[in-house]
Amino acid sequence: SSLFIRCKELDWNTLFKAEMGVNNIISADRKIEIKEISRDEASALEGLRIKLDRIKSGTIRVISIDGFDTAACTGTHANSTGFVGNLLITRFNLNKGIYEIRFKTDVKNELFELSAIARKVADILKTDTGNAIKLVESLAKENSLLKDKYRESLEKIPVQMMEEKIVATIRLIISAE
C-alpha cells in the first residue's frame, strides 16, 4: 500500500497520470511470468530492475509483466495484472527527501465514495464537478487577497493610547474593642 521514490518534485497531476497508466496496464490484464534465473543470466538481462549486490543467493526470482516491466522480486504475484482490479492513489508526502505514495487496490466502493464527495462539494459551490477545483482555487486566492487587505486596513486605523495612573490607597483600621 506504499511506494517510496526519490525525485525532484511530485504533484497530484503527475500522480494522476501515473495512476492512469497503472490502471491501463491493470485493465489490459497482461500476463505475469515468474521464473528463476542465475546471477549471470540476471546481470546480462537487459531492463531487469535489480540490486544485484543485495542478493546473496545463486538464483534470482524474476517477475515479468508482459511488455512492461521485469524485476527481481520475492513477493507474492498473480498470474495477470487484471487480478489487481484497479489502483487508487490516496495521498503522498515528502519525508527526508523521499516521497511516500499511499495507494489502495480494487477500490470500486471507495471510488463511489470519492465521487459522492466531489458531487456534494460541487453542489455546495453551485457548480459542476469539473469546475469545482478551479472555483476552490479562485476562492482560496480571493481569501488570501482579502486577508492581505484586512491587515493593510488594520495598519491604517489610528490607535491612540493614553497612559493613566491610578493610585489607590487602602487603609486598614484595626480597632481593638
PDB file of C-alpha atoms in Angstrom:
ATOM      1  CA  SER A   1       0.000   0.000   0.000  1.00  0.00           C
ATOM      2  CA  SER A   2       3.049   2.293  -0.096  1.00  0.00           C
ATOM      3  CA  LEU A   3       5.650   3.147  -2.683  1.00  0.00           C
ATOM      4  CA  PHE A   4       8.773   5.141  -1.825  1.00  0.00           C
ATOM      5  CA  ILE A   5      10.555   7.169  -4.515  1.00  0.00           C
ATOM      6  CA  ARG A   6      13.196   9.861  -4.816  1.00  0.00           C
ATOM      7  CA  CYS A   7      12.567  12.647  -7.303  1.00  0.00           C
ATOM      8  CA  LYS A   8      12.939  16.416  -7.526  1.00  0.00           C
ATOM      9  CA  GLU A   9       9.247  17.264  -7.443  1.00  0.00           C
ATOM     10  CA  LEU A  10       5.991  15.393  -7.243  1.00  0.00           C
ATOM     11  CA  ASP A  11       2.466  16.746  -7.547  1.00  0.00           C
ATOM     12  CA  TRP A  12      -1.056  15.432  -7.959  1.00  0.00           C
ATOM     13  CA  ASN A  13      -1.088  15.975 -11.740  1.00  0.00           C
ATOM     14  CA  THR A  14       1.983  13.743 -12.129  1.00  0.00           C
ATOM     15  CA  LEU A  15       0.436  11.140  -9.823  1.00  0.00           C
ATOM     16  CA  PHE A  16      -2.873  11.213 -11.723  1.00  0.00           C
ATOM     17  CA  LYS A  17      -1.003  10.456 -14.980  1.00  0.00           C
ATOM     18  CA  ALA A  18       0.894   7.593 -13.315  1.00  0.00           C
ATOM     19  CA  GLU A  19      -2.326   6.269 -11.783  1.00  0.00           C
ATOM     20  CA  MET A  20      -3.998   6.283 -15.197  1.00  0.00           C
ATOM     21  CA  GLY A  21      -1.026   4.446 -16.739  1.00  0.00           C
ATOM     22  CA  VAL A  22      -1.071   1.816 -13.993  1.00  0.00           C
ATOM     23  CA  ASN A  23      -4.820   1.324 -14.397  1.00  0.00           C
ATOM     24  CA  ASN A  24      -4.393   0.906 -18.165  1.00  0.00           C
ATOM     25  CA  ILE A  25      -1.854  -1.880 -17.545  1.00  0.00           C
ATOM     26  CA  ILE A  26      -4.147  -3.478 -14.955  1.00  0.00           C
ATOM     27  CA  SER A  27      -7.182  -3.369 -17.253  1.00  0.00           C
ATOM     28  CA  ALA A  28      -5.105  -4.799 -20.142  1.00  0.00           C
ATOM     29  CA  ASP A  29      -4.852  -7.944 -17.994  1.00  0.00           C
ATOM     30  CA  ARG A  30      -1.237  -8.531 -19.025  1.00  0.00           C
ATOM     31  CA  LYS A  31       0.330 -11.886 -18.320  1.00  0.00           C
ATOM     32  CA  ILE A  32       2.778 -12.060 -15.397  1.00  0.00           C
ATOM     33  CA  GLU A  33       5.615 -14.548 -15.792  1.00  0.00           C
ATOM     34  CA  ILE A  34       7.624 -15.819 -12.833  1.00  0.00           C
ATOM     35  CA  LYS A  35      10.947 -17.574 -13.380  1.00  0.00           C
ATOM     36  CA  GLU A  36      14.209 -18.286 -11.594  1.00  0.00           C
ATOM     37  CA  ILE A  37      17.490 -17.408 -13.292  1.00  0.00           C
ATOM     38  CA  SER A  38      21.178 -17.491 -12.366  1.00  0.00           C
ATOM     39  CA  ARG A  39      23.161 -14.425 -11.237  1.00  0.00           C
ATOM     40  CA  ASP A  40      24.998 -14.460 -14.568  1.00  0.00           C
ATOM     41  CA  GLU A  41      21.710 -14.500 -16.505  1.00  0.00           C
ATOM     42  CA  ALA A  42      20.390 -11.693 -14.299  1.00  0.00           C
ATOM     43  CA  SER A  43      23.420  -9.464 -14.908  1.00  0.00           C
ATOM     44  CA  ALA A  44      23.025  -9.974 -18.671  1.00  0.00           C
ATOM     45  CA  LEU A  45      19.229  -9.451 -18.754  1.00  0.00           C
ATOM     46  CA  GLU A  46      18.539  -6.046 -20.306  1.00  0.00           C
ATOM     47  CA  GLY A  47      15.990  -3.889 -18.484  1.00  0.00           C
ATOM     48  CA  LEU A  48      15.985  -6.003 -15.330  1.00  0.00           C
ATOM     49  CA  ARG A  49      15.396  -3.867 -12.234  1.00  0.00           C
ATOM     50  CA  ILE A  50      17.657  -5.385  -9.601  1.00  0.00           C
ATOM     51  CA  LYS A  51      20.143  -4.532  -6.883  1.00  0.00           C
ATOM     52  CA  LEU A  52      22.428  -7.476  -7.536  1.00  0.00           C
ATOM     53  CA  ASP A  53      24.753  -6.618  -4.649  1.00  0.00           C
ATOM     54  CA  ARG A  54      21.890  -7.157  -2.155  1.00  0.00           C
ATOM     55  CA  ILE A  55      21.137 -10.678  -3.348  1.00  0.00           C
ATOM     56  CA  LYS A  56      23.084 -13.473  -1.655  1.00  0.00           C
ATOM     57  CA  SER A  57      21.638 -16.496  -3.406  1.00  0.00           C
ATOM     58  CA  GLY A  58      22.897 -18.003  -6.662  1.00  0.00           C
ATOM     59  CA  THR A  59      19.428 -17.966  -8.210  1.00  0.00           C
ATOM     60  CA  ILE A  60      17.206 -14.952  -8.607  1.00  0.00           C
ATOM     61  CA  ARG A  61      13.425 -14.878  -8.884  1.00  0.00           C
ATOM     62  CA  VAL A  62      12.368 -12.609 -11.749  1.00  0.00           C
ATOM     63  CA  ILE A  63       8.861 -11.293 -12.375  1.00  0.00           C
ATOM     64  CA  SER A  64       7.998 -10.082 -15.888  1.00  0.00           C
ATOM     65  CA  ILE A  65       4.854  -8.168 -16.743  1.00  0.00           C
ATOM     66  CA  ASP A  66       4.327  -8.712 -20.457  1.00  0.00           C
ATOM     67  CA  GLY A  67       5.580  -5.717 -22.428  1.00  0.00           C
ATOM     68  CA  PHE A  68       6.021  -3.516 -19.382  1.00  0.00           C
ATOM     69  CA  ASP A  69       8.464  -4.419 -16.608  1.00  0.00           C
ATOM     70  CA  THR A  70      10.959  -7.007 -15.451  1.00  0.00           C
ATOM     71  CA  ALA A  71      12.197  -7.005 -11.862  1.00  0.00           C
ATOM     72  CA  ALA A  72      13.779  -9.202  -9.245  1.00  0.00           C
ATOM     73  CA  CYS A  73      11.185  -9.861  -6.565  1.00  0.00           C
ATOM     74  CA  THR A  74      10.482 -12.304  -3.771  1.00  0.00           C
ATOM     75  CA  GLY A  75       6.887 -11.192  -3.161  1.00  0.00           C
ATOM     76  CA  THR A  76       3.594 -12.818  -3.994  1.00  0.00           C
ATOM     77  CA  HIS A  77       2.286 -12.283  -7.527  1.00  0.00           C
ATOM     78  CA  ALA A  78      -0.841 -13.012  -9.526  1.00  0.00           C
ATOM     79  CA  ASN A  79      -0.867 -14.632 -12.961  1.00  0.00           C
ATOM     80  CA  SER A  80      -2.024 -11.418 -14.664  1.00  0.00           C
ATOM     81  CA  THR A  81      -2.378  -7.705 -13.938  1.00  0.00           C
ATOM     82  CA  GLY A  82      -6.195  -7.838 -14.074  1.00  0.00           C
ATOM     83  CA  PHE A  83      -6.197  -9.618 -10.714  1.00  0.00           C
ATOM     84  CA  VAL A  84      -5.444  -6.256  -9.025  1.00  0.00           C
ATOM     85  CA  GLY A  85      -8.785  -4.756 -10.106  1.00  0.00           C
ATOM     86  CA  ASN A  86      -7.634  -1.133 -10.099  1.00  0.00           C
ATOM     87  CA  LEU A  87      -5.380   1.263  -8.225  1.00  0.00           C
ATOM     88  CA  LEU A  88      -6.201   4.496  -6.423  1.00  0.00           C
ATOM     89  CA  ILE A  89      -3.530   6.827  -5.035  1.00  0.00           C
ATOM     90  CA  THR A  90      -4.892   8.120  -1.736  1.00  0.00           C
ATOM     91  CA  ARG A  91      -2.163  10.537  -0.634  1.00  0.00           C
ATOM     92  CA  PHE A  92       1.525  11.358  -0.798  1.00  0.00           C
ATOM     93  CA  ASN A  93       4.028  13.189   1.360  1.00  0.00           C
ATOM     94  CA  LEU A  94       7.705  14.093   1.432  1.00  0.00           C
ATOM     95  CA  ASN A  95       9.822  12.880   4.341  1.00  0.00           C
ATOM     96  CA  LYS A  96      13.612  13.258   4.487  1.00  0.00           C
ATOM     97  CA  GLY A  97      13.931  13.637   0.714  1.00  0.00           C
ATOM     98  CA  ILE A  98      11.819  10.576  -0.096  1.00  0.00           C
ATOM     99  CA  TYR A  99       8.228  10.682  -1.311  1.00  0.00           C
ATOM    100  CA  GLU A 100       5.837   8.132   0.128  1.00  0.00           C
ATOM    101  CA  ILE A 101       2.907   7.408  -2.166  1.00  0.00           C
ATOM    102  CA  ARG A 102      -0.010   5.658  -0.455  1.00  0.00           C
ATOM    103  CA  PHE A 103      -2.445   3.656  -2.556  1.00  0.00           C
ATOM    104  CA  LYS A 104      -5.223   1.082  -2.435  1.00  0.00           C
ATOM    105  CA  THR A 105      -6.167  -1.587  -4.946  1.00  0.00           C
ATOM    106  CA  ASP A 106      -9.545  -2.959  -6.059  1.00  0.00           C
ATOM    107  CA  VAL A 107     -11.338   0.130  -4.781  1.00  0.00           C
ATOM    108  CA  LYS A 108     -14.697   0.184  -6.534  1.00  0.00           C
ATOM    109  CA  ASN A 109     -16.624   1.304  -3.429  1.00  0.00           C
ATOM    110  CA  GLU A 110     -14.045   3.946  -2.459  1.00  0.00           C
ATOM    111  CA  LEU A 111     -14.293   5.453  -5.938  1.00  0.00           C
ATOM    112  CA  PHE A 112     -18.039   5.908  -5.487  1.00  0.00           C
ATOM    113  CA  GLU A 113     -17.464   7.470  -2.050  1.00  0.00           C
ATOM    114  CA  LEU A 114     -14.924   9.930  -3.500  1.00  0.00           C
ATOM    115  CA  SER A 115     -17.271  10.679  -6.366  1.00  0.00           C
ATOM    116  CA  ALA A 116     -20.040  11.411  -3.854  1.00  0.00           C
ATOM    117  CA  ILE A 117     -17.750  13.851  -2.007  1.00  0.00           C
ATOM    118  CA  ALA A 118     -16.860  15.627  -5.247  1.00  0.00           C
ATOM    119  CA  ARG A 119     -20.535  15.934  -6.195  1.00  0.00           C
ATOM    120  CA  LYS A 120     -21.509  17.289  -2.748  1.00  0.00           C
ATOM    121  CA  VAL A 121     -18.696  19.857  -2.854  1.00  0.00           C
ATOM    122  CA  ALA A 122     -19.777  20.930  -6.343  1.00  0.00           C
ATOM    123  CA  ASP A 123     -23.363  21.269  -5.117  1.00  0.00           C
ATOM    124  CA  ILE A 124     -22.298  23.454  -2.171  1.00  0.00           C
ATOM    125  CA  LEU A 125     -20.285  25.615  -4.594  1.00  0.00           C
ATOM    126  CA  LYS A 126     -23.239  25.699  -7.039  1.00  0.00           C
ATOM    127  CA  THR A 127     -21.097  24.417  -9.928  1.00  0.00           C
ATOM    128  CA  ASP A 128     -20.340  21.261 -11.897  1.00  0.00           C
ATOM    129  CA  THR A 129     -17.796  18.754 -10.540  1.00  0.00           C
ATOM    130  CA  GLY A 130     -15.478  19.647 -13.436  1.00  0.00           C
ATOM    131  CA  ASN A 131     -15.400  23.293 -12.318  1.00  0.00           C
ATOM    132  CA  ALA A 132     -15.138  22.664  -8.560  1.00  0.00           C
ATOM    133  CA  ILE A 133     -11.325  22.676  -8.372  1.00  0.00           C
ATOM    134  CA  LYS A 134     -10.999  25.932 -10.327  1.00  0.00           C
ATOM    135  CA  LEU A 135     -13.664  27.538  -8.158  1.00  0.00           C
ATOM    136  CA  VAL A 136     -11.994  26.393  -4.914  1.00  0.00           C
ATOM    137  CA  GLU A 137      -8.616  27.677  -6.176  1.00  0.00           C
ATOM    138  CA  SER A 138     -10.253  31.006  -7.041  1.00  0.00           C
ATOM    139  CA  LEU A 139     -11.898  31.206  -3.601  1.00  0.00           C
ATOM    140  CA  ALA A 140      -8.587  30.419  -1.873  1.00  0.00           C
ATOM    141  CA  LYS A 141      -6.852  33.159  -3.863  1.00  0.00           C
ATOM    142  CA  GLU A 142      -9.639  35.635  -3.091  1.00  0.00           C
ATOM    143  CA  ASN A 143      -9.466  34.691   0.592  1.00  0.00           C
ATOM    144  CA  SER A 144      -5.720  35.346   0.639  1.00  0.00           C
ATOM    145  CA  LEU A 145      -6.196  38.758  -1.011  1.00  0.00           C
ATOM    146  CA  LEU A 146      -8.925  39.685   1.473  1.00  0.00           C
ATOM    147  CA  LYS A 147      -6.664  38.739   4.383  1.00  0.00           C
ATOM    148  CA  ASP A 148      -3.928  40.978   2.979  1.00  0.00           C
ATOM    149  CA  LYS A 149      -6.372  43.888   2.566  1.00  0.00           C
ATOM    150  CA  TYR A 150      -7.665  43.357   6.098  1.00  0.00           C
ATOM    151  CA  ARG A 151      -4.119  43.523   7.502  1.00  0.00           C
ATOM    152  CA  GLU A 152      -3.412  46.678   5.488  1.00  0.00           C
ATOM    153  CA  SER A 153      -6.621  48.265   6.795  1.00  0.00           C
ATOM    154  CA  LEU A 154      -5.700  47.475  10.382  1.00  0.00           C
ATOM    155  CA  GLU A 155      -2.399  49.291   9.938  1.00  0.00           C
ATOM    156  CA  LYS A 156      -4.227  52.448   8.774  1.00  0.00           C
ATOM    157  CA  ILE A 157      -6.613  52.683  11.737  1.00  0.00           C
ATOM    158  CA  PRO A 158      -5.343  55.340  14.110  1.00  0.00           C
ATOM    159  CA  VAL A 159      -4.845  53.995  17.553  1.00  0.00           C
ATOM    160  CA  GLN A 160      -4.355  56.357  20.466  1.00  0.00           C
ATOM    161  CA  MET A 161      -3.116  55.155  23.749  1.00  0.00           C
ATOM    162  CA  MET A 162      -3.142  57.208  26.861  1.00  0.00           C
ATOM    163  CA  GLU A 163      -1.266  56.375  29.942  1.00  0.00           C
ATOM    164  CA  GLU A 164      -3.337  56.716  33.075  1.00  0.00           C
ATOM    165  CA  LYS A 165      -2.048  56.213  36.553  1.00  0.00           C
ATOM    166  CA  ILE A 166      -4.381  55.019  39.204  1.00  0.00           C
ATOM    167  CA  VAL A 167      -3.329  55.498  42.735  1.00  0.00           C
ATOM    168  CA  ALA A 168      -5.202  53.532  45.270  1.00  0.00           C
ATOM    169  CA  THR A 169      -4.906  53.953  48.939  1.00  0.00           C
ATOM    170  CA  ILE A 170      -6.022  51.263  51.190  1.00  0.00           C
ATOM    171  CA  ARG A 171      -6.418  51.935  54.806  1.00  0.00           C
ATOM    172  CA  LEU A 172      -6.616  49.205  57.237  1.00  0.00           C
ATOM    173  CA  ILE A 173      -8.098  50.146  60.511  1.00  0.00           C
ATOM    174  CA  ILE A 174      -7.692  47.787  63.264  1.00  0.00           C
ATOM    175  CA  SER A 175      -9.737  48.525  66.207  1.00  0.00           C
ATOM    176  CA  ALA A 176      -9.335  46.795  69.402  1.00  0.00           C
ATOM    177  CA  GLU A 177     -12.621  46.922  71.031  1.00  0.00           C
TER     178      GLU A 177
END
